[in-house]
Amino acid sequence: MKLQQLRYIVEVLNHNLNVSATAENLFTSQPGISKQVRMLEDELGIQIFERSGKHLTKVTPAGKEIIRYSTEILGKVESIKAVANQYTMPDQGTLNIATTHTQARYALPDVIKGFIKRYPKVSLHMHQGTPTQISESVVKGKTDFAIATEALHLYQDLIMLPCYHWNRSVIVPKDHPLANIKHLTIDDIAKHPIVTYIFGFTGRSELDEAFNAAGYKPDVVFTATDADVIKTYVRLGLGVGVIATMAINEDDDFCVLDASHIFKSSLTSIGFRKGSFLRDYMYDFMVRFAPHLTRPLVEKAIQLKYTAEVNKLFEDIELPTR
Amino acid sequence: MKLQQLRYIVEVLNHNLNVSATAENLFTSQPGISKQVRMLEDELGIQIFERSGKHLTKVTPAGKEIIRYSTEILGKVESIKAVANQYTMPDQGTLNIATTHTQARYALPDVIKGFIKRYPKVSLHMHQGTPTQISESVVKGKTDFAIATEALHLYQDLIMLPCYHWNRSVIVPKDHPLANIKHLTIDDIAKHPIVTYIFGFTGRSELDEAFNAAGYKPDVVFTATDADVIKTYVRLGLGVGVIATMAINEDDDFCVLDASHIFKSSLTSIGFRKGSFLRDYMYDFMVRFAPHLTRPLVEKAIQLKYTAEVNKLFEDIELPTR
DNA sequence: CGGGCTTACGAATATCGTAACGATA
DNA sequence: TATCGTTACGATATTCGTAAGCCCG
């Protein structure tokens, strides 16, 4: 059994059982992978993939278990490399952050500015995507951190730590009927078409919840993944914008109405893969992003097995609101 | 990085940093290991072992972490093989049991008799040793199960499940002053020299505890690891024997006095390595040895992280006493 | 000076890529 | 018929064992 063989079966599965695509992605030849997979199967005396003729069609039950173990093995191999790098060049390495537009654009810039100043030799890569893509990217070990507001809790292999709460604001053009309202209510908003985040993004579910609770079916006429696009369409008069308060700039030419009393606040979390070795600078990144995530606290959280236990750990900690 | 390299560094550590001994044990050449170790160090860019001249003297801090990850990796590699074997030949394989003389001689024979009848193709190996040796053997993956009464709880990487309680009896020659006593007390025993298990074996600590609590310093004149030897010396008139009740045969020519009211009962447990894949026949072995250890219960225990949680799981289960 | 690690070197083996083949949808 | 996996084969690397060298206790 070779590590490469394990790598191959994992990657073949990650590429929907398409060996050619896998080969291309790994910069190697397709027959090479094919042969190694077969050799592993021969050695173990069991099929990992089912074949119809010469196409891989599905993963056998045994294959599923084997691939799960293989993934864990490869993760630990990465950890060994990380340990070595930690000792040889503690301030050098790579940091891959998977996150949504909202975080990348509004929450992270200051943190990252400070971080790259302290660690100029760490090369930083931002991967934008949907919350689902973000989570999977971390689970598969392609990125180190997931930062998002939704969907992260669905993955059992992620350790998720709460970072901060945030609220929404309503934005309307200055000549809009709502512009000069004194106390905004959900009834006011419900009278107008709404422009907001696409479903599954940036705390969208809290918005739907509030409308449902008030007995409204919101007239969402336009959705986007990010506040910048939403603002553009609010400017065009498409409707009332509902965006994260932190996405509002000083010099925006809108009327901004706080809506923290209307919608429940959302929680942004940072997550990483269970069992992965964290470099010193990764601990430092976390504490920069969320000051309460001190190294001892994070290390304590790593020890825990269930999300429920992690949540309990943070019960008494007051999270900032932005 | 190769699996073999990881195997080598782990084994070199297991052989007290003696590469030659490691090579002999692994049936390979010493220079081969030496070279692979060095190549791994070169690849990682870090020393795993410290050398004084050409001798390996100690493990570096980084090396310790790397070897810990390597051990986990190798364990999972074994799990992959076990998964494959489980599917190809569910009733065939190996079962290595590490245990003490007491268990091997008195508790296990019936279980094993039934087991080999059901699984004639599973080759069974018994490894006798001290509780410490037993635990280490399982931790290192040399054996599948540890069965013992003491010391198992000290190892964090073992999952330990309680099996049964047992009590002690006092044995004396038929012409001994204690032979015809009606109600045995600790004061009676304390008047005589004692022959019992060696320290660290077979619930020896409960014996010492009872004497201490009663304010006695027991006059232990002879100790052994097993009841057979103890019996021999009791026969010679060396003193009063205190042994596990289950170690008494029908046809022993002793006067046997139950001592369950004098010494706290001891608990025998079965343990296996965290994260190891258990074959079907291993689950079956456990349930044969301790009927309350059903597969669902064991699987639940495997999920838990801390010994305290495991103990809680067994709180409401009544264990047999033998 | 003896046990024990490293270096050197050659034989056996494994890996990987190209090219040709075969099967499925 | 096009896409995709398998087989065949040769060039290149890697591994492993033997033999010789060297260092510490």
CSV table of N, CA and C in Angstrom, one decimal, chain A residues 137-208:
chain,number,residue,atom,x,y,z
A,137,SER,N,-14.4,22.8,0.7
A,137,SER,CA,-13.0,23.1,0.4
A,137,SER,C,-12.2,22.8,1.6
A,138,VAL,N,-12.7,23.2,2.8
A,138,VAL,CA,-12.0,23.0,4.0
A,138,VAL,C,-12.0,21.5,4.4
A,139,VAL,N,-13.1,20.8,4.2
A,139,VAL,CA,-13.2,19.4,4.5
A,139,VAL,C,-12.2,18.6,3.7
A,140,LYS,N,-12.1,19.0,2.5
A,140,LYS,CA,-11.2,18.3,1.6
A,140,LYS,C,-9.7,18.7,1.7
A,141,GLY,N,-9.5,19.6,2.6
A,141,GLY,CA,-8.1,20.0,2.9
A,141,GLY,C,-7.5,21.0,1.9
A,142,LYS,N,-8.3,21.6,1.0
A,142,LYS,CA,-7.8,22.5,0.1
A,142,LYS,C,-7.6,23.9,0.7
A,143,THR,N,-8.3,24.2,1.7
A,143,THR,CA,-8.2,25.5,2.4
A,143,THR,C,-8.1,25.2,3.9
A,144,ASP,N,-7.5,26.2,4.6
A,144,ASP,CA,-7.3,26.0,6.1
A,144,ASP,C,-8.5,26.5,6.9
A,145,PHE,N,-9.0,27.6,6.5
A,145,PHE,CA,-10.1,28.2,7.3
A,145,PHE,C,-11.4,28.4,6.4
A,146,ALA,N,-12.5,28.2,7.0
A,146,ALA,CA,-13.8,28.6,6.4
A,146,ALA,C,-14.3,29.7,7.3
A,147,ILE,N,-14.7,30.8,6.7
A,147,ILE,CA,-15.3,31.8,7.4
A,147,ILE,C,-16.7,32.2,6.8
A,148,ALA,N,-17.7,31.9,7.5
A,148,ALA,CA,-19.0,32.2,6.9
A,148,ALA,C,-20.1,32.2,7.9
A,149,THR,N,-21.3,32.6,7.5
A,149,THR,CA,-22.4,32.7,8.4
A,149,THR,C,-23.4,31.6,8.4
A,150,GLU,N,-23.4,30.9,7.3
A,150,GLU,CA,-24.3,29.8,7.1
A,150,GLU,C,-23.7,28.4,6.8
A,151,ALA,N,-24.4,27.4,6.9
A,151,ALA,CA,-24.1,26.1,6.4
A,151,ALA,C,-22.9,25.4,7.0
A,152,LEU,N,-22.1,26.1,7.7
A,152,LEU,CA,-20.9,25.4,8.2
A,152,LEU,C,-21.2,24.3,9.2
A,153,HIS,N,-22.3,24.5,9.9
A,153,HIS,CA,-22.6,23.5,11.0
A,153,HIS,C,-23.0,22.2,10.4
A,154,LEU,N,-23.2,22.1,9.1
A,154,LEU,CA,-23.7,20.8,8.5
A,154,LEU,C,-22.5,19.8,8.4
A,155,TYR,N,-21.3,20.2,8.5
A,155,TYR,CA,-20.2,19.3,8.3
A,155,TYR,C,-19.6,18.8,9.6
A,156,GLN,N,-19.7,17.5,9.8
A,156,GLN,CA,-19.2,17.0,11.1
A,156,GLN,C,-17.7,17.0,11.2
A,157,ASP,N,-17.0,17.1,10.1
A,157,ASP,CA,-15.6,17.1,10.2
A,157,ASP,C,-15.0,18.5,10.4
A,158,LEU,N,-15.8,19.5,10.6
A,158,LEU,CA,-15.3,20.8,10.8
A,158,LEU,C,-15.4,21.2,12.3
A,159,ILE,N,-14.4,21.9,12.8
A,159,ILE,CA,-14.6,22.5,14.1
A,159,ILE,C,-14.9,23.9,13.9
A,160,MET,N,-16.0,24.4,14.4
A,160,MET,CA,-16.5,25.7,14.1
A,160,MET,C,-16.5,26.5,15.4
A,161,LEU,N,-15.9,27.7,15.3
A,161,LEU,CA,-15.9,28.6,16.5
A,161,LEU,C,-16.6,29.9,16.2
A,162,PRO,N,-17.5,30.3,17.1
A,162,PRO,CA,-18.2,31.5,16.8
A,162,PRO,C,-17.3,32.7,16.9
A,163,CYS,N,-17.5,33.7,16.0
A,163,CYS,CA,-16.7,34.9,16.0
A,163,CYS,C,-17.4,36.2,16.4
A,164,TYR,N,-18.4,36.5,15.7
A,164,TYR,CA,-19.1,37.8,16.1
A,164,TYR,C,-20.6,37.7,15.5
A,165,HIS,N,-21.4,38.5,16.2
A,165,HIS,CA,-22.8,38.7,15.7
A,165,HIS,C,-22.8,39.9,14.9
A,166,TRP,N,-23.7,39.9,13.9
A,166,TRP,CA,-23.9,41.2,13.1
A,166,TRP,C,-25.4,41.3,12.8
A,167,ASN,N,-25.8,42.6,12.6
A,167,ASN,CA,-27.2,42.9,12.3
A,167,ASN,C,-27.3,43.5,10.9
A,168,ARG,N,-28.6,43.7,10.6
A,168,ARG,CA,-28.9,44.2,9.2
A,168,ARG,C,-29.3,45.6,9.3
A,169,SER,N,-29.1,46.3,8.1
A,169,SER,CA,-29.7,47.6,7.9
A,169,SER,C,-30.5,47.6,6.6
A,170,VAL,N,-31.5,48.5,6.6
A,170,VAL,CA,-32.3,48.7,5.4
A,170,VAL,C,-31.7,49.9,4.7
A,171,ILE,N,-31.5,49.8,3.4
A,171,ILE,CA,-31.1,50.9,2.6
A,171,ILE,C,-32.1,51.3,1.5
A,172,VAL,N,-32.4,52.5,1.4
A,172,VAL,CA,-33.3,53.0,0.4
A,172,VAL,C,-32.7,54.3,-0.2
A,173,PRO,N,-33.0,54.6,-1.5
A,173,PRO,CA,-32.6,55.9,-2.0
A,173,PRO,C,-33.2,57.0,-1.2
A,174,LYS,N,-32.5,58.2,-1.3
A,174,LYS,CA,-32.9,59.3,-0.4
A,174,LYS,C,-34.3,59.8,-0.6
A,175,ASP,N,-34.8,59.5,-1.8
A,175,ASP,CA,-36.1,60.0,-2.2
A,175,ASP,C,-37.2,58.9,-2.0
A,176,HIS,N,-36.9,57.9,-1.3
A,176,HIS,CA,-37.8,56.8,-1.2
A,176,HIS,C,-38.8,57.1,-0.1
A,177,PRO,N,-40.1,56.5,-0.2
A,177,PRO,CA,-41.1,56.8,0.9
A,177,PRO,C,-40.6,56.4,2.3
A,178,LEU,N,-39.7,55.4,2.4
A,178,LEU,CA,-39.2,55.0,3.7
A,178,LEU,C,-38.1,55.9,4.2
A,179,ALA,N,-37.7,56.8,3.4
A,179,ALA,CA,-36.4,57.5,3.7
A,179,ALA,C,-36.5,58.2,5.1
A,180,ASN,N,-37.7,58.8,5.3
A,180,ASN,CA,-37.7,59.7,6.5
A,180,ASN,C,-38.6,59.1,7.6
A,181,ILE,N,-38.8,57.8,7.6
A,181,ILE,CA,-39.6,57.1,8.6
A,181,ILE,C,-38.8,57.2,9.9
A,182,LYS,N,-39.6,57.3,11.0
A,182,LYS,CA,-38.9,57.4,12.3
A,182,LYS,C,-38.6,56.1,12.9
A,183,HIS,N,-39.6,55.2,13.1
A,183,HIS,CA,-39.3,53.9,13.7
A,183,HIS,C,-39.7,52.8,12.7
A,184,LEU,N,-38.7,52.2,12.1
A,184,LEU,CA,-38.9,51.2,11.1
A,184,LEU,C,-39.5,50.0,11.7
A,185,THR,N,-40.6,49.4,11.0
A,185,THR,CA,-41.1,48.1,11.4
A,185,THR,C,-41.1,47.2,10.2
A,186,ILE,N,-41.3,45.9,10.5
A,186,ILE,CA,-41.3,45.0,9.4
A,186,ILE,C,-42.5,45.2,8.5
A,187,ASP,N,-43.6,45.8,9.0
A,187,ASP,CA,-44.7,46.1,8.2
A,187,ASP,C,-44.3,47.1,7.1
A,188,ASP,N,-43.5,48.1,7.5
A,188,ASP,CA,-43.1,49.1,6.5
A,188,ASP,C,-42.3,48.4,5.4
A,189,ILE,N,-41.4,47.5,5.8
A,189,ILE,CA,-40.6,46.9,4.8
A,189,ILE,C,-41.4,46.0,3.8
A,190,ALA,N,-42.4,45.3,4.5
A,190,ALA,CA,-43.1,44.3,3.7
A,190,ALA,C,-44.0,45.0,2.6
A,191,LYS,N,-44.1,46.3,2.7
A,191,LYS,CA,-44.9,47.0,1.7
A,191,LYS,C,-44.2,47.2,0.4
A,192,HIS,N,-42.9,47.0,0.4
A,192,HIS,CA,-42.1,47.2,-0.8
A,192,HIS,C,-41.3,46.0,-1.3
A,193,PRO,N,-41.0,46.0,-2.5
A,193,PRO,CA,-40.2,44.9,-3.1
A,193,PRO,C,-38.8,45.0,-2.4
A,194,ILE,N,-38.2,43.8,-2.2
A,194,ILE,CA,-37.0,43.7,-1.5
A,194,ILE,C,-35.8,43.2,-2.3
A,195,VAL,N,-34.7,43.8,-2.1
A,195,VAL,CA,-33.4,43.4,-2.7
A,195,VAL,C,-32.5,42.9,-1.6
A,196,THR,N,-32.0,41.7,-1.7
A,196,THR,CA,-31.2,41.2,-0.6
A,196,THR,C,-30.3,40.0,-1.1
A,197,TYR,N,-29.7,39.3,-0.1
A,197,TYR,CA,-28.8,38.3,-0.4
A,197,TYR,C,-29.5,37.0,-1.0
A,198,ILE,N,-28.8,36.3,-1.8
A,198,ILE,CA,-29.4,35.1,-2.4
A,198,ILE,C,-29.5,34.0,-1.2
A,199,PHE,N,-30.4,33.1,-1.4
A,199,PHE,CA,-30.6,32.1,-0.4
A,199,PHE,C,-29.4,31.3,-0.1
A,200,GLY,N,-29.2,31.0,1.2
A,200,GLY,CA,-28.0,30.2,1.5
A,200,GLY,C,-26.8,31.1,1.8
A,201,PHE,N,-27.0,32.4,1.7
A,201,PHE,CA,-25.8,33.3,1.8
A,201,PHE,C,-26.0,34.2,3.0
A,202,THR,N,-25.0,34.5,3.7
A,202,THR,CA,-24.9,35.7,4.5
A,202,THR,C,-26.2,35.9,5.4
A,203,GLY,N,-26.5,34.9,6.1
A,203,GLY,CA,-27.6,35.0,7.1
A,203,GLY,C,-29.0,35.3,6.4
A,204,ARG,N,-29.1,34.8,5.2
A,204,ARG,CA,-30.4,35.1,4.6
A,204,ARG,C,-31.6,34.4,5.3
A,205,SER,N,-31.3,33.3,6.0
A,205,SER,CA,-32.4,32.6,6.6
A,205,SER,C,-33.1,33.4,7.7
A,206,GLU,N,-32.3,34.2,8.5
A,206,GLU,CA,-32.9,35.1,9.5
A,206,GLU,C,-33.9,36.1,8.9
A,207,LEU,N,-33.6,36.5,7.7
A,207,LEU,CA,-34.5,37.5,7.1
A,207,LEU,C,-35.8,36.8,6.8
A,208,ASP,N,-35.7,35.6,6.1
A,208,ASP,CA,-37.0,34.9,5.8
A,208,ASP,C,-37.8,34.6,7.1
